[in-house]
Each structure stands twice: as structure tokens, then as C-alpha cells.
PDB file of C-alpha atoms in Angstrom:
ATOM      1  CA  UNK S  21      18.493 -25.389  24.009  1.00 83.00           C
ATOM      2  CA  UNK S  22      21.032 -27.864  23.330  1.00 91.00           C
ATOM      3  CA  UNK S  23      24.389 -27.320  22.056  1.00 91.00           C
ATOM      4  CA  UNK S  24      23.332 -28.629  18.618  1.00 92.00           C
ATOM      5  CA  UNK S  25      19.904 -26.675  18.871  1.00 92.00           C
ATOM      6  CA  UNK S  26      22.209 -23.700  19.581  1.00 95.00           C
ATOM      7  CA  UNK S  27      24.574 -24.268  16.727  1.00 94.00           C
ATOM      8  CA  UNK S  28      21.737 -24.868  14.001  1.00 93.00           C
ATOM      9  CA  UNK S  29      19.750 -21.444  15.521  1.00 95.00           C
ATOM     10  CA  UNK S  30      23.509 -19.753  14.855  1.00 96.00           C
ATOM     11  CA  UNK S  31      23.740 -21.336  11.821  1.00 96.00           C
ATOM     12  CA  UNK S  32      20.363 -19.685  10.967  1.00 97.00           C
ATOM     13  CA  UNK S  33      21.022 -15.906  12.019  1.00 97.00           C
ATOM     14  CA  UNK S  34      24.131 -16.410  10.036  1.00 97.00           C
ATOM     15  CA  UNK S  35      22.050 -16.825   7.108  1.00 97.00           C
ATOM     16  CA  UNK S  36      19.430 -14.248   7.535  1.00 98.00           C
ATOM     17  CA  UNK S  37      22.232 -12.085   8.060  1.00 97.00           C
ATOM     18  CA  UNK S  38      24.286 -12.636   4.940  1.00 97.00           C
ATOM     19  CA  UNK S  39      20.402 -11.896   2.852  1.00 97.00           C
ATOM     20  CA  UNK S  40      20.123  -8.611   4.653  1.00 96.00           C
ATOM     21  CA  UNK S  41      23.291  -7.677   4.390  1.00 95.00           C
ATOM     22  CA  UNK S  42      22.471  -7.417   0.211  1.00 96.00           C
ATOM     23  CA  UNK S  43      19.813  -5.354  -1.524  1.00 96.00           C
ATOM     24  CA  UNK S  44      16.925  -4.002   0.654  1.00 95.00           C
ATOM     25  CA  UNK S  45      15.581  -0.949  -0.937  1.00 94.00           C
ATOM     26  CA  UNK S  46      12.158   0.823  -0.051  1.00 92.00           C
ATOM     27  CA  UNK S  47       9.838   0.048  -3.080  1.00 94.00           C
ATOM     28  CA  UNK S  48       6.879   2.303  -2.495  1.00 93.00           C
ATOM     29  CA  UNK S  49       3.887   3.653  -0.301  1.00 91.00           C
ATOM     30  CA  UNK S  50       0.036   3.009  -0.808  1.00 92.00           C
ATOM     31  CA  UNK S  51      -2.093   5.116   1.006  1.00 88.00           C
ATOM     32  CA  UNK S  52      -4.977   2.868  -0.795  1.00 89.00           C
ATOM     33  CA  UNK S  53      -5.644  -0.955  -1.665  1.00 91.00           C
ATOM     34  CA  UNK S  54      -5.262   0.016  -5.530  1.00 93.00           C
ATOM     35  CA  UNK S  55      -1.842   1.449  -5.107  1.00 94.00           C
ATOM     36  CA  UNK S  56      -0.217  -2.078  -3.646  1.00 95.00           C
ATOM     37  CA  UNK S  57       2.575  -3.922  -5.652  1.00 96.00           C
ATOM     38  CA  UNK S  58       1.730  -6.904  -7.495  1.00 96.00           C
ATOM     39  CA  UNK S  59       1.925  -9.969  -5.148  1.00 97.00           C
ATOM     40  CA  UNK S  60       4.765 -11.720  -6.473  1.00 97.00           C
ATOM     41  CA  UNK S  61       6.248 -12.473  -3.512  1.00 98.00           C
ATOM     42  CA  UNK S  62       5.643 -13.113   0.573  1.00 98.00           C
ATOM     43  CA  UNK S  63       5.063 -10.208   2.204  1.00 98.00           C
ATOM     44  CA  UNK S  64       6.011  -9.620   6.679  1.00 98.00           C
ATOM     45  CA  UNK S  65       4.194  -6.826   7.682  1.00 97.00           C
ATOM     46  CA  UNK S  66       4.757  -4.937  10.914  1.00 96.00           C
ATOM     47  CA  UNK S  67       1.906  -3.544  13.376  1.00 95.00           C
ATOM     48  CA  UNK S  68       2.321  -1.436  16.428  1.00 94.00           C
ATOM     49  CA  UNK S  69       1.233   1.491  18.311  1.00 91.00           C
ATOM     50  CA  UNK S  70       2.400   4.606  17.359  1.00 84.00           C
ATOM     51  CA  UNK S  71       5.971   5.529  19.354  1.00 87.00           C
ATOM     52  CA  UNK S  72       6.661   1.760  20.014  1.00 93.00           C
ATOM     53  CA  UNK S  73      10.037   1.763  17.619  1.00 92.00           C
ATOM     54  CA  UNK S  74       8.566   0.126  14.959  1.00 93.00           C
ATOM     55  CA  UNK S  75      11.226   1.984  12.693  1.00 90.00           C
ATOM     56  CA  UNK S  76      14.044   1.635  14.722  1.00 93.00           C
ATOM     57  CA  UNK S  77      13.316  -1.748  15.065  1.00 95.00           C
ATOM     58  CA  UNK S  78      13.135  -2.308  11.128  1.00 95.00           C
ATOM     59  CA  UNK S  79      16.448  -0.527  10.528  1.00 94.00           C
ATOM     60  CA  UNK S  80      17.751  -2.786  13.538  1.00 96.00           C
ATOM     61  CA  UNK S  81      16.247  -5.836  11.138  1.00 96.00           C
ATOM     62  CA  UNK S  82      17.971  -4.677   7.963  1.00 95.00           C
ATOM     63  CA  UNK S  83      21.090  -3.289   9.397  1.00 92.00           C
ATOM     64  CA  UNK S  84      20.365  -0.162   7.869  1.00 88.00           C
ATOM     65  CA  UNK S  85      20.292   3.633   9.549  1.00 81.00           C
ATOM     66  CA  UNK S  86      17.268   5.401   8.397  1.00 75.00           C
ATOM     67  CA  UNK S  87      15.531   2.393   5.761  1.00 75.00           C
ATOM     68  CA  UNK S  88      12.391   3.537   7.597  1.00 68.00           C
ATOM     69  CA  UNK S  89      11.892   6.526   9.296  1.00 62.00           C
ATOM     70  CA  UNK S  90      10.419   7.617  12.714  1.00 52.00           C
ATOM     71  CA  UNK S  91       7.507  10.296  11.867  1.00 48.00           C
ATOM     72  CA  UNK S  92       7.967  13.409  14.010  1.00 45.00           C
ATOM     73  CA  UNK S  93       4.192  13.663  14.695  1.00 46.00           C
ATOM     74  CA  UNK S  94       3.034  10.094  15.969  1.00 46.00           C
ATOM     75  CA  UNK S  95      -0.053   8.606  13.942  1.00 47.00           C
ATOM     76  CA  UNK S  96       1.431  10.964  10.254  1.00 48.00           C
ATOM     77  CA  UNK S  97       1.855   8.543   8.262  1.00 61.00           C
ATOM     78  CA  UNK S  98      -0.993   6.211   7.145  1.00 75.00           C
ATOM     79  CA  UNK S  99       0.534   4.437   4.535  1.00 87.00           C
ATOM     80  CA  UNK S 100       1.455   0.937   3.835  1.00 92.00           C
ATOM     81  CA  UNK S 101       5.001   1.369   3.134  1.00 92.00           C
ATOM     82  CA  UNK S 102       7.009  -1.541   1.106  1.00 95.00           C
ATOM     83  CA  UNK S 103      10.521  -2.645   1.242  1.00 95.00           C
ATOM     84  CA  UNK S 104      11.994  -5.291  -1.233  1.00 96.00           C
ATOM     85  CA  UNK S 105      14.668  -8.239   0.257  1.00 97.00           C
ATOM     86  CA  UNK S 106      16.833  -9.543  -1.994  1.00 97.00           C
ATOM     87  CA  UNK S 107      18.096  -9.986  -5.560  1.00 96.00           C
ATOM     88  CA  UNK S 108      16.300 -10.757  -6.913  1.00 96.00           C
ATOM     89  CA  UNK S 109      13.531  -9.911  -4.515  1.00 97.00           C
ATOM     90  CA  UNK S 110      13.077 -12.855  -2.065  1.00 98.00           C
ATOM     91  CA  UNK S 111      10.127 -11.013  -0.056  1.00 98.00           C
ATOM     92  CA  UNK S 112       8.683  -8.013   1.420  1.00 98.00           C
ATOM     93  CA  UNK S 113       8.560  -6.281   4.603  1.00 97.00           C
ATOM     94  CA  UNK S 114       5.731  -4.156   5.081  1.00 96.00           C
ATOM     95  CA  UNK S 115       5.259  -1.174   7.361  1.00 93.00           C
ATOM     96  CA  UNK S 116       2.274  -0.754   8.590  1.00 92.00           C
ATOM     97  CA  UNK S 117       0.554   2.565   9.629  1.00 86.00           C
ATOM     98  CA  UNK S 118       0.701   3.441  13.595  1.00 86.00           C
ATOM     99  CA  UNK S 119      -2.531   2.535  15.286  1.00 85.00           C
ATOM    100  CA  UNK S 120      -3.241   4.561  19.188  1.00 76.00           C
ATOM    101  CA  UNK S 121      -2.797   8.066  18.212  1.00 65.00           C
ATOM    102  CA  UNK S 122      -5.086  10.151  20.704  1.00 60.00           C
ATOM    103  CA  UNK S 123      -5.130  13.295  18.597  1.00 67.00           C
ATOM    104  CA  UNK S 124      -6.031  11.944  14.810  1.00 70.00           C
ATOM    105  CA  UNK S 125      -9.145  12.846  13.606  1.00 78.00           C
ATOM    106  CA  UNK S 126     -12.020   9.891  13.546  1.00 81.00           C
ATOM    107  CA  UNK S 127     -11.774  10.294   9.509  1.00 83.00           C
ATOM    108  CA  UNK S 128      -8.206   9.475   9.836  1.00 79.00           C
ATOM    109  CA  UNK S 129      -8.779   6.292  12.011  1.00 80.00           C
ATOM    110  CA  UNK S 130     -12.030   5.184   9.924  1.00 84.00           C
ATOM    111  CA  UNK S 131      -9.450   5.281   7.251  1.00 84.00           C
ATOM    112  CA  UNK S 132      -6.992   3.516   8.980  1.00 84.00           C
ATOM    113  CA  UNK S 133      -9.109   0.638   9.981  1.00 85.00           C
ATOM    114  CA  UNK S 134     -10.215   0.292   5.702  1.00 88.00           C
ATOM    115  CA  UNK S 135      -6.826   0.300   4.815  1.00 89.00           C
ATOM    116  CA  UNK S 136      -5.722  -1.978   7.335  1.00 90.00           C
ATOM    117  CA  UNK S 137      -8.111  -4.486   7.563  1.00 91.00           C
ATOM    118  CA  UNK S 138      -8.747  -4.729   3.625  1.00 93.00           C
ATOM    119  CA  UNK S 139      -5.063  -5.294   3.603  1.00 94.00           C
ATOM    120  CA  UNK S 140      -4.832  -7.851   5.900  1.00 94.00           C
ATOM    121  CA  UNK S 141      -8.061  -9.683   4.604  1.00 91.00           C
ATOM    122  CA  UNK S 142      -7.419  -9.748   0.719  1.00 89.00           C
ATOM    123  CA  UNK S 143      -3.563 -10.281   0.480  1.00 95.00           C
ATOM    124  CA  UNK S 144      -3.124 -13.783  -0.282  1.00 95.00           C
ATOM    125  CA  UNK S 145       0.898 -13.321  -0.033  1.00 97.00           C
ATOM    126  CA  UNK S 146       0.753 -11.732   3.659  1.00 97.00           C
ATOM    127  CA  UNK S 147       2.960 -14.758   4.991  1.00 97.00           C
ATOM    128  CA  UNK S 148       2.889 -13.396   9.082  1.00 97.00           C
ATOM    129  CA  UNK S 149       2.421 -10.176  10.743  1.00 98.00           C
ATOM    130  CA  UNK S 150       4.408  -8.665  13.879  1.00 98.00           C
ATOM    131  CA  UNK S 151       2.852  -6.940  16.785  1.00 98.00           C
ATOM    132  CA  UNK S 152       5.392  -4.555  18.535  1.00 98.00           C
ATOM    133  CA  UNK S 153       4.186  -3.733  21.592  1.00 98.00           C
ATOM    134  CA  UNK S 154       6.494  -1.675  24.323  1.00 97.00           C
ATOM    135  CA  UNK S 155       7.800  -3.731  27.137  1.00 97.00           C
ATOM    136  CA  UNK S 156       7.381  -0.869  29.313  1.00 96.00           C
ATOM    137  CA  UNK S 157       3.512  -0.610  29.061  1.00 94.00           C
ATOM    138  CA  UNK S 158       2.557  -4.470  28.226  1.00 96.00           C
ATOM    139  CA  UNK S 159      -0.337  -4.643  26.084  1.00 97.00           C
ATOM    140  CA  UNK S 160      -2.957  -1.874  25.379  1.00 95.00           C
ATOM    141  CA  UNK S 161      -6.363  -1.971  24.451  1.00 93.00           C
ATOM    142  CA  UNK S 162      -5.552  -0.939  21.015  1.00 91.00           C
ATOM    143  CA  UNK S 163      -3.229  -4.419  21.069  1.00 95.00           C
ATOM    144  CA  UNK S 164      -6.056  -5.705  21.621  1.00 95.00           C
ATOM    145  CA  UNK S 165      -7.945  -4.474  19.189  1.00 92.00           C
ATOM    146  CA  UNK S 166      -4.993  -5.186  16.713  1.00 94.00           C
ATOM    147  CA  UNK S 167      -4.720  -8.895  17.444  1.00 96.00           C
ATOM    148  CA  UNK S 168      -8.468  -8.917  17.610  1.00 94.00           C
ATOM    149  CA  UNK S 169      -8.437  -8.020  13.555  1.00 93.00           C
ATOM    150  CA  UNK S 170      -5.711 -10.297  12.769  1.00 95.00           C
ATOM    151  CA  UNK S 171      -7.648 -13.184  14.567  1.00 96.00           C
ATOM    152  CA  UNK S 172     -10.480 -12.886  12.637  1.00 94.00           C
ATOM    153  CA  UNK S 173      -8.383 -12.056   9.215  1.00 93.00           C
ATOM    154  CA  UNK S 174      -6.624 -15.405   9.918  1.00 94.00           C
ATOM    155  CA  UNK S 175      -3.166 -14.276   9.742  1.00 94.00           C
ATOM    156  CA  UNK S 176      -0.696 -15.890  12.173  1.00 96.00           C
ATOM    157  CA  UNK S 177       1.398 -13.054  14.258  1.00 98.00           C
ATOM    158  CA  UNK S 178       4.374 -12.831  16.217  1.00 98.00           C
ATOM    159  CA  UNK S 179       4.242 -10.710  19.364  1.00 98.00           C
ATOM    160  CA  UNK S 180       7.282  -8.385  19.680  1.00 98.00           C
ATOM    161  CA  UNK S 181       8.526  -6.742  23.077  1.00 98.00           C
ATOM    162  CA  UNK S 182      10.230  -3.679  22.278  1.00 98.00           C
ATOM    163  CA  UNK S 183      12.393  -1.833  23.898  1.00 97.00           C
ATOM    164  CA  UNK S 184      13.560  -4.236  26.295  1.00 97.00           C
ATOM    165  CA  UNK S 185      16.697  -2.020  27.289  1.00 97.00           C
ATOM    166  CA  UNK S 186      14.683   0.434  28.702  1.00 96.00           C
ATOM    167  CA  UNK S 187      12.935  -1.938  31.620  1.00 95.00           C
ATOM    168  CA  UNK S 188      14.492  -3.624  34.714  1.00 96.00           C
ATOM    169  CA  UNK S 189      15.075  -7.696  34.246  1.00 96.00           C
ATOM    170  CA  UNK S 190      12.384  -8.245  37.028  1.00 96.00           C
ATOM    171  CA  UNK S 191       9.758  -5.929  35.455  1.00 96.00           C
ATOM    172  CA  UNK S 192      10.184  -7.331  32.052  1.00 97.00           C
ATOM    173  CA  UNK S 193      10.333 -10.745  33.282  1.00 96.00           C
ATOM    174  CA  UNK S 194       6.451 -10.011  34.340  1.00 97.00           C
ATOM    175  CA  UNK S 195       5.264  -7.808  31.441  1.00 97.00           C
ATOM    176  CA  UNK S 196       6.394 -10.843  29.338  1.00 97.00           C
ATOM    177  CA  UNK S 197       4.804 -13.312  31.016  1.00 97.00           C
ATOM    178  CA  UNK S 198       1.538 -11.384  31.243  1.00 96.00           C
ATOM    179  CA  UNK S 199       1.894 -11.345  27.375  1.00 97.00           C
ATOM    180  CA  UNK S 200       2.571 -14.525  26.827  1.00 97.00           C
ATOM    181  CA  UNK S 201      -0.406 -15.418  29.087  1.00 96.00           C
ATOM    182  CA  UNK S 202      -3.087 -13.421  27.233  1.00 96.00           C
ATOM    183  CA  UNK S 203      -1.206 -14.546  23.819  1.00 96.00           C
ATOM    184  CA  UNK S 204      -2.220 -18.179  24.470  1.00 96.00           C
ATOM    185  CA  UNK S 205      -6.058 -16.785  24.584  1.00 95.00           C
ATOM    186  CA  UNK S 206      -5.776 -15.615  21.002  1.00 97.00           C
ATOM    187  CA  UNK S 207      -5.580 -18.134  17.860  1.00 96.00           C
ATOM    188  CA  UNK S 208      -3.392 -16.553  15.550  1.00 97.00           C
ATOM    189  CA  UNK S 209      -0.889 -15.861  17.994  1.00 97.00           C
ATOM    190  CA  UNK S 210       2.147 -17.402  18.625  1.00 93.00           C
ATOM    191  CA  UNK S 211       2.992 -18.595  21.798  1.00 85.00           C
ATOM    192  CA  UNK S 212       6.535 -18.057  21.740  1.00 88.00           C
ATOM    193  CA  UNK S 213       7.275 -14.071  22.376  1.00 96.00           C
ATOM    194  CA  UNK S 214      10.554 -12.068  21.381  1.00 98.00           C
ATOM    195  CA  UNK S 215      12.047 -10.067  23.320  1.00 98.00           C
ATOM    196  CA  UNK S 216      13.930  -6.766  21.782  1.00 98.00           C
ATOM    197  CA  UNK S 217      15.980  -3.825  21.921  1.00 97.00           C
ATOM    198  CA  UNK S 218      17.033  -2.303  18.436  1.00 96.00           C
ATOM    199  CA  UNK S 219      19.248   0.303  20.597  1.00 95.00           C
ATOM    200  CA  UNK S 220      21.115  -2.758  22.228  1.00 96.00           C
ATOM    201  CA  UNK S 221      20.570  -5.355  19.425  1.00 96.00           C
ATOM    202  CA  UNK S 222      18.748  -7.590  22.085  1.00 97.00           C
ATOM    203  CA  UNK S 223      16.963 -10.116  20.098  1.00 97.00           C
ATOM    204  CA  UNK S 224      17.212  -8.868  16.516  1.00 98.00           C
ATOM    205  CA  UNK S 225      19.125 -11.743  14.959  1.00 98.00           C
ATOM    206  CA  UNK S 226      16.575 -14.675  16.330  1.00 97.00           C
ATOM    207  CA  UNK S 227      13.912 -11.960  15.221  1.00 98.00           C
ATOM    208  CA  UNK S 228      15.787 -11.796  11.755  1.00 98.00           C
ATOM    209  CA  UNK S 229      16.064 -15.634  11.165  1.00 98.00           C
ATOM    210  CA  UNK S 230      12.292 -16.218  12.431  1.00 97.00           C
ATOM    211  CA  UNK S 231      11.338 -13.298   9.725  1.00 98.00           C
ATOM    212  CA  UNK S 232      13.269 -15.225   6.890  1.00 98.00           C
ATOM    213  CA  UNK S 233      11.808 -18.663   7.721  1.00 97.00           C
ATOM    214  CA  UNK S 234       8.168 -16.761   7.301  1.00 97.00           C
ATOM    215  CA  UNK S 235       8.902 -15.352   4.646  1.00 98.00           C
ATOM    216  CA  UNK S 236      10.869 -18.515   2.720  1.00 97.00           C
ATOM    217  CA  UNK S 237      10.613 -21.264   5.155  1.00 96.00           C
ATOM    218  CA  UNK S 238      12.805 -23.626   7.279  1.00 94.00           C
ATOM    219  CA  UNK S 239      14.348 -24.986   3.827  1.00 94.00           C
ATOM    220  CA  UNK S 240      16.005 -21.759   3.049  1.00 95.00           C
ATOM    221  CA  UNK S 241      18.457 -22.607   5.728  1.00 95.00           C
ATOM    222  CA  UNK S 242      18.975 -25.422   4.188  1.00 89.00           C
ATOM    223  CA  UNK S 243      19.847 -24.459   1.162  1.00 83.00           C
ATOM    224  CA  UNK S 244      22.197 -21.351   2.477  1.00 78.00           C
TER     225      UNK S 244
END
């Protein structure tokens, strides 16, 4: 980057700071397609395997403790779960249920996969989804099989490494290049990867700003 590429990326986790730093309050859980809000406004959802910090990392993204919780049994809760940005609401960040979990039933995942892909194919304000996937393990099969669905659903994704902390700088340096590799192979991905710990706070304001310009677009900055 160069020094004013660095000052206008500042000047753009500054601002997607100040917006999370108001009103984000959890708006409501649908367990089915008929239970979503009305789509007034973009919505970021978040994907990832079950135990890969997907709530830590979204209380890391909001600056809040406990906005989402961690479910003590991995692959519980099968919800889409909705939190509101803003006043008034700007846009939505979605939690997504856990995908992975060995020990669900094949009801359960049958369900999961409805839910899911329904979602992701019929909501018109779904502006990007997130793939978390744990820097420790690289990509899964299951990734796989979650980038797969968002390829064919058309909706662009970011890949997220989490839990960056918790690998050596040589190891991580490969997992994310290995990423990155097999990223370029799939359409809707991005190319560019981010790298995260929401222990640490590795990575979580470039992660914030790139959420907000998804969400609202470049001109927000602009306007903030």
C-alpha cells in the first residue's frame, strides 16, 4: 500500500467503527423462510463450520461481548439469526446456522441445507456472504460444499481465516496461500482473503470496513 492508500483504508475503519459503535441490536431468529424480516435493507450473512468462532468473531465485528453467542453443543442452533446496524437500520448481519456437525441427525442437516440454500437463493437483499474457515485446518470438504452452494446461488463471498492467533506465521503463511489458491478456482469468491483473530483483534477493522462497503458501498466513506 501506499501511504495515501494507507491513510484512506484508516480513514475507512474509522468510519465503520464510529457505525458500530451505535445501535446494533439482535432483531430475531427464523428457523423457516416464512419467519424472515421484511427485506428493507442489505443483509451480510456469515457461514462457517461449526466451532470455527463465528460468534466470537461477530462480537469482535460489533465490539460487543456476547451480541451472538457460542452454542455449547456445536451444530444446536439452526436458525438464521438477525442483527440490525444502525439508526436507523443501515443493514443486517446475518448468522447463519453451523454446517460440519458429525453427530446431527440427517433430518437436521436435510433441514439445514432447505433453510440455507432457499435463503441464499431467494433473498434479493443478501449483499455478500462470509466463509469462516479455521486457519488451523485450511479448508474442509464441507467448505467446499459451502462455497459450492454459494457458487451456484450467485452470491459473491469473502473467505475468512479465523483464528489466526492460534497458528505459527510460517504455517499460516501456507494454509493461506493454499486458500487463496483453490479460491481463485471458484467464481463467487473473492480473491483477496482476510486474515483474523477476534481474541487478538487481528484483522477485524479491515474486516469491519470491507463489511460496511458491502453492505452500503464505497460512497458511504465518502459521505462519513
Amino acid at each position: 500500500m501506499t501511504p495515501e492508500e494507507e491513510r484512506a483504508q484508516q480513514r475507512r475503519e474509522e468510519a465503520a467503527s464510529r457505525l458500530f459503535s451505535g445501535r446494533v441490536e439482535f432483531l430475531l431468529s427464523a428457523p423457516q423462510l416464512k419467519f424472515l424480516p421484511e427485506p428493507t435493507v442489505p443483509e451480510i450473512a456469515f457461514a462457517g463450520r461449526s466451532n470455527v468462532g463465528k460468534s466470537s468473531l461477530l462480537n469482535a465485528l460489533t465490539g460487543r461481548k456476547a451480541i451472538a453467542r457460542a452454542s455449547v453443543t456445536p451444530g444446536r442452533t439452526q436458525e438464521l439469526n438477525f442483527f440490525e446496524v444502525g439508526e436507523p437500520t443501515q443493514f443486517r448481519l446475518v448468522d447463519m446456522p453451523g454446517y460440519g456437525f458429525a453427530k446431527a441427525p440427517v433430518k437436521v442437516v436435510e433441514r439445514w441445507k432447505t433453510l440455507v440454500k432457499s435463503y441464499l437463493r431467494g433473498r434479493q437483499v443478501l449483499a455478500r456472504n462470509l466463509v469462516l474457515v479455521d486457519s488451523r485446518h485450511g479448508l474442509k470438504d464441507v467448505d467446499r460444499e459451502m462455497m459450492k452452494m454459494l457458487d451456484e446461488a450467485a452470491v459473491g463471498y469473502r473467505i475468512v481465516l479465523t483464528k489466526a492467533d492460534k497458528v505459527k506465521a510460517s504455517k499460516l503463511e501456507r494454509v493461506a496461500s493454499k486458500v487463496a489458491d483453490e479460491a481463485r478456482k471458484h467464481p463467487a469468491a473473492f480473491p483477496e482473503l482476510h486474515l483474523t483473530s477476534a481474541e487478538k483483534g487481528m484483522g477485524i477493522a479491515a474486516l469491519r470496513a470491507a463489511v460496511v462497503a458491502d453492505a452500503l458501498g464505497e460512497s458511504y466513506f465518502a459521505n462519513s
